[in-house]
Short mmCIF file of C-alpha atoms in Angstrom, two decimals:
data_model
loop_
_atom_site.label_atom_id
_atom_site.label_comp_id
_atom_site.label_asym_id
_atom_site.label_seq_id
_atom_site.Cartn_x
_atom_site.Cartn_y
_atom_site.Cartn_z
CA UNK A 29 -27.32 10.22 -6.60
CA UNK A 30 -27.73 7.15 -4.91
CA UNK A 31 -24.52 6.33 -2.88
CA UNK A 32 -21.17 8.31 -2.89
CA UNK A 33 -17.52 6.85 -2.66
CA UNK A 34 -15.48 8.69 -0.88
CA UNK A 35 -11.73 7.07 -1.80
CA UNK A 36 -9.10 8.33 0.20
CA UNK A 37 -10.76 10.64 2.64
CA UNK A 38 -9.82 14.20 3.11
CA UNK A 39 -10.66 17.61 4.46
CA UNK A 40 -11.66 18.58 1.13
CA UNK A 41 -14.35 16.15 0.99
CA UNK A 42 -16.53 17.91 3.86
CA UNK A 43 -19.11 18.90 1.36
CA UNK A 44 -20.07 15.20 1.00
CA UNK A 45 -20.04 14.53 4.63
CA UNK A 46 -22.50 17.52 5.11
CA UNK A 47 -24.39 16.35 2.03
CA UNK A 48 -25.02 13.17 3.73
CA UNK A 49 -26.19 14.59 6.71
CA UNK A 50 -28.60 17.14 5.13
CA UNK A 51 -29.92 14.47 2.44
CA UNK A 52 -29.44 10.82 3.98
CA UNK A 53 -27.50 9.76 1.42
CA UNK A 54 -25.22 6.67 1.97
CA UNK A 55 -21.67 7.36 1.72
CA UNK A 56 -19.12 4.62 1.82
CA UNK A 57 -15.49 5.93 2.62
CA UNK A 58 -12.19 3.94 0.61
CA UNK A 59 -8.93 3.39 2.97
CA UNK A 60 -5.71 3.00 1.07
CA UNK A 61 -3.10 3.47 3.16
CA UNK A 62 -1.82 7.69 3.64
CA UNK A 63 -5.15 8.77 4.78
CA UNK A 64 -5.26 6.55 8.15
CA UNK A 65 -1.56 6.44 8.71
CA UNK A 66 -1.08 10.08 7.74
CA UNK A 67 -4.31 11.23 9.33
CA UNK A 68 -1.71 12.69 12.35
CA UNK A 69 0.04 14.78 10.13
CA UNK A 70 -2.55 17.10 9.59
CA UNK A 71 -4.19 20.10 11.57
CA UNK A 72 -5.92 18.80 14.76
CA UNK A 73 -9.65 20.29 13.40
CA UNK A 74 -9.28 18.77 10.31
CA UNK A 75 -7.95 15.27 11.76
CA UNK A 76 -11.30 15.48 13.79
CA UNK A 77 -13.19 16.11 10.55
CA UNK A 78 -11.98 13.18 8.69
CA UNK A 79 -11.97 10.83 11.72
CA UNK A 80 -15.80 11.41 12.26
CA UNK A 81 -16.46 11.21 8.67
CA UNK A 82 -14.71 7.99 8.33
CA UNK A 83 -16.88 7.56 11.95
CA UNK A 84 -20.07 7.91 10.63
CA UNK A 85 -19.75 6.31 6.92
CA UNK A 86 -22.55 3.76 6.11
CA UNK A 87 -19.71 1.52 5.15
CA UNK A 88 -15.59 1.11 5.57
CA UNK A 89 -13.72 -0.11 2.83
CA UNK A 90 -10.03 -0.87 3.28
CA UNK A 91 -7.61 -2.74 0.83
CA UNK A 92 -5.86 -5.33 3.76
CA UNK A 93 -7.02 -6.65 6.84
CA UNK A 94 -3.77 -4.63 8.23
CA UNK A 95 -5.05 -1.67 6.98
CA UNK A 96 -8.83 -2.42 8.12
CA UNK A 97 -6.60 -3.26 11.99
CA UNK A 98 -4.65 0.00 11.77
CA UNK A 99 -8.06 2.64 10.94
CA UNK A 100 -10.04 0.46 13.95
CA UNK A 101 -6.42 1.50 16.11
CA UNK A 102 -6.12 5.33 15.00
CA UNK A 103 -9.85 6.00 13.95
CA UNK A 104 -11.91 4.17 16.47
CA UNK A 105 -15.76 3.84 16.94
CA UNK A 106 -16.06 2.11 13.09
CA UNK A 107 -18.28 -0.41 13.90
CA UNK A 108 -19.26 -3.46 12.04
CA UNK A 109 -20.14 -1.70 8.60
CA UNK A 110 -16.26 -2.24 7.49
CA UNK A 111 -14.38 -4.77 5.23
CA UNK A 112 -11.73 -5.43 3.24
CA UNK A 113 -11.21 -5.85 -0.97
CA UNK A 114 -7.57 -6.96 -1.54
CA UNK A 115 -6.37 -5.52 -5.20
CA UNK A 116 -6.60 -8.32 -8.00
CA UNK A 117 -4.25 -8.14 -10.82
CA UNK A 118 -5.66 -8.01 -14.29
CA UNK A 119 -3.05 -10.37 -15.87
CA UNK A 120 -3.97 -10.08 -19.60
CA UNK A 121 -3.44 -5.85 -18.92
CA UNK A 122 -0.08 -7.27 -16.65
CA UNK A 123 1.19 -9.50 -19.40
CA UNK A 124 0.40 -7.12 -22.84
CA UNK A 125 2.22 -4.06 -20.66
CA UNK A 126 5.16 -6.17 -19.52
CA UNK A 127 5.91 -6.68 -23.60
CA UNK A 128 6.07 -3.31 -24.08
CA UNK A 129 8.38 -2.40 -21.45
CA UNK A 130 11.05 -4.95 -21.64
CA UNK A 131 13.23 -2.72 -23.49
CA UNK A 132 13.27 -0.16 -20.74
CA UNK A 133 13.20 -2.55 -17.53
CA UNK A 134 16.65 -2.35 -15.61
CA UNK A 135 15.77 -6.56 -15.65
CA UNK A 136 18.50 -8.29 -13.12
CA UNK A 137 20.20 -11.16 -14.60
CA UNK A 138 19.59 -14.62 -13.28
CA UNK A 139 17.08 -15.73 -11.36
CA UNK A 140 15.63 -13.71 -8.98
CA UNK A 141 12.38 -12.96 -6.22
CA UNK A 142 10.53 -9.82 -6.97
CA UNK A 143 8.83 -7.54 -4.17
CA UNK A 144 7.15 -4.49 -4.93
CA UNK A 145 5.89 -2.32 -2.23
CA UNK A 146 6.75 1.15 -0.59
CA UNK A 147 9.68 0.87 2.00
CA UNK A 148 7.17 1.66 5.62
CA UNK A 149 7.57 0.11 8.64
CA UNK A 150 4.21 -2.26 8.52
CA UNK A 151 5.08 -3.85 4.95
CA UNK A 152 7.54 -6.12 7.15
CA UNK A 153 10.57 -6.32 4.52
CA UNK A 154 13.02 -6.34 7.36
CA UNK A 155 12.01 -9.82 8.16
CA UNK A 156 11.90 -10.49 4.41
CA UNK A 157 16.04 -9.43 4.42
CA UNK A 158 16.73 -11.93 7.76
CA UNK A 159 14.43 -14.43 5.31
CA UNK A 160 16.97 -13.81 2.87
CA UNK A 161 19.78 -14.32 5.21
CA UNK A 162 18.91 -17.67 6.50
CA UNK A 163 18.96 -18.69 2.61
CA UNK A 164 22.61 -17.27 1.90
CA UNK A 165 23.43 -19.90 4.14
CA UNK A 166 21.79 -22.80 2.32
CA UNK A 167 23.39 -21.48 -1.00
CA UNK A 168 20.45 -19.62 -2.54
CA UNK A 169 20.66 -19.41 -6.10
CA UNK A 170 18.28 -16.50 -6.45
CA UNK A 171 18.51 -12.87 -6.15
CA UNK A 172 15.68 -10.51 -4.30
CA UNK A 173 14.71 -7.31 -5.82
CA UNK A 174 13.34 -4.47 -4.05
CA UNK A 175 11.34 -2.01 -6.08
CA UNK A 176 10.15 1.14 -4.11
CA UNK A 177 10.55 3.86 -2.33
CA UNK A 178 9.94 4.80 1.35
CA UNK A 179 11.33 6.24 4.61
CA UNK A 180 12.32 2.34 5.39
CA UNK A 181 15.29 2.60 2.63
CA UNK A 182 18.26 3.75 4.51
CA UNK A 183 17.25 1.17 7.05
CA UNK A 184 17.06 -1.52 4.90
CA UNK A 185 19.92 -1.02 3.15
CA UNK A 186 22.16 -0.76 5.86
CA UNK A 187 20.68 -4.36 7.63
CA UNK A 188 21.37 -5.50 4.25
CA UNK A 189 25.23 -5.27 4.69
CA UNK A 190 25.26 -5.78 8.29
CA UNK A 191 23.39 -9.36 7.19
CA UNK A 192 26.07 -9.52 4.57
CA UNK A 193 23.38 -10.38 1.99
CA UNK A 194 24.20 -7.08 -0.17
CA UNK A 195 24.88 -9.40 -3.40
CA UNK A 196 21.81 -11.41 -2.88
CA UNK A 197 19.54 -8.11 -2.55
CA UNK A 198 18.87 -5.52 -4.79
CA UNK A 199 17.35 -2.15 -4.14
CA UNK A 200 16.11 -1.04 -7.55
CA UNK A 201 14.33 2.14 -5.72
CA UNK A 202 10.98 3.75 -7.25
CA UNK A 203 10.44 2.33 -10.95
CA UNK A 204 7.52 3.92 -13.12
CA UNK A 205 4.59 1.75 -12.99
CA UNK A 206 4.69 1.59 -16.60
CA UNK A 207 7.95 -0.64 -16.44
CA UNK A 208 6.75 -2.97 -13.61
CA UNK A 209 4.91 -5.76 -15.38
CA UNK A 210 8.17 -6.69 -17.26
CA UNK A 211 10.43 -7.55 -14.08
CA UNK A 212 6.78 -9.33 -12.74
CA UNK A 213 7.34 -11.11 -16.36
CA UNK A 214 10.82 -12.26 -15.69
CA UNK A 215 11.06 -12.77 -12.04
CA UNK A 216 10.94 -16.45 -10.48
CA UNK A 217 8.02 -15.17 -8.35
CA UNK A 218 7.36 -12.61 -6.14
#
């Protein structure tokens, strides 16, 4: 074994971090999102077990620079061996799925903005719906779709009517992955 990749580090994954000390082997720890934000939720020991793995990784890899910000904020001490891969999209795979699930997609009629992203806090889609609000006024022809799920929903939902952009927004909730290339297929852009 030459290097290990640790993605999405847990308490379960103390054998590597013990492996690495006995045998010196490089470990490089993934951040995607739950295991930093999360980290709190979990029994004090065990928080300390992750944070000092995640400490003393040879390298951090997160998936945003917000998520990279958020692990310096709530991890600490990670040094300069840390960076950031944002996810590609592999548009042949995108385009070849999306043609098999158009029969299934709940696809919106008309014209309309696509978003796809769980419903937190840090993804920022409340100033996406005032976005949307300033465009009712200048007659915007397009309709903004929602897909996900999150403790956000209620929220957003409920600033959606206050707005008074309700018709303009729809909150299609958590869609299989399966059926998501076809509304990226259809949409105006998202």
């Amino acid at each position: 074994i030459q290097v290990v990749s640790l993605e999405y580090p847990m308490t379960y994954m103390l054998y590597f971090y013990l492996l690495r000390i006995w045998t010196r082997i490089p470990i490089i720890v993934g951040l995607h999102g739950s295991d930093v934000l999360l980290l709190h939720t979990n029994d004090s020991v065990w928080q300390w077990i992750v944070r000092r793995m995640i400490r003393r990784a040879d390298w951090v890899l997160a998936h945003s620079t917000s998520l990279l910000r958020d692990a310096h904020e709530r991890i600490g001490n990670l040094g300069k061996n840390c960076s950031y891969v944002h996810y590609g999209v592999e548009c042949v795979r995108l385009r070849e799925t999306a043609e098999r699930a158009m029969a299934v997609a709940p696809i919106p009629d008309g014209d309309y903005v696509l978003t796809v992203a769980k419903l937190y806090p840090r993804k920022g889609l409340d100033v996406l719906l005032r976005a949307i609000h300033k465009l009712k006024s200048a007659h915007c022809r397009y309709r903004f779709v929602l897909v996900g799920d999150g403790p956000e929903e209620s929220r957003l939902k409920s600033m959606a009517t206050r707005l008074g952009i309700e018709p303009m927004v729809l909150f299609a909730g958590d869609i299989k992955n399966d059926i998501v290339p076809a509304l990226f297929k259809h949409c105006a852009f998202f």
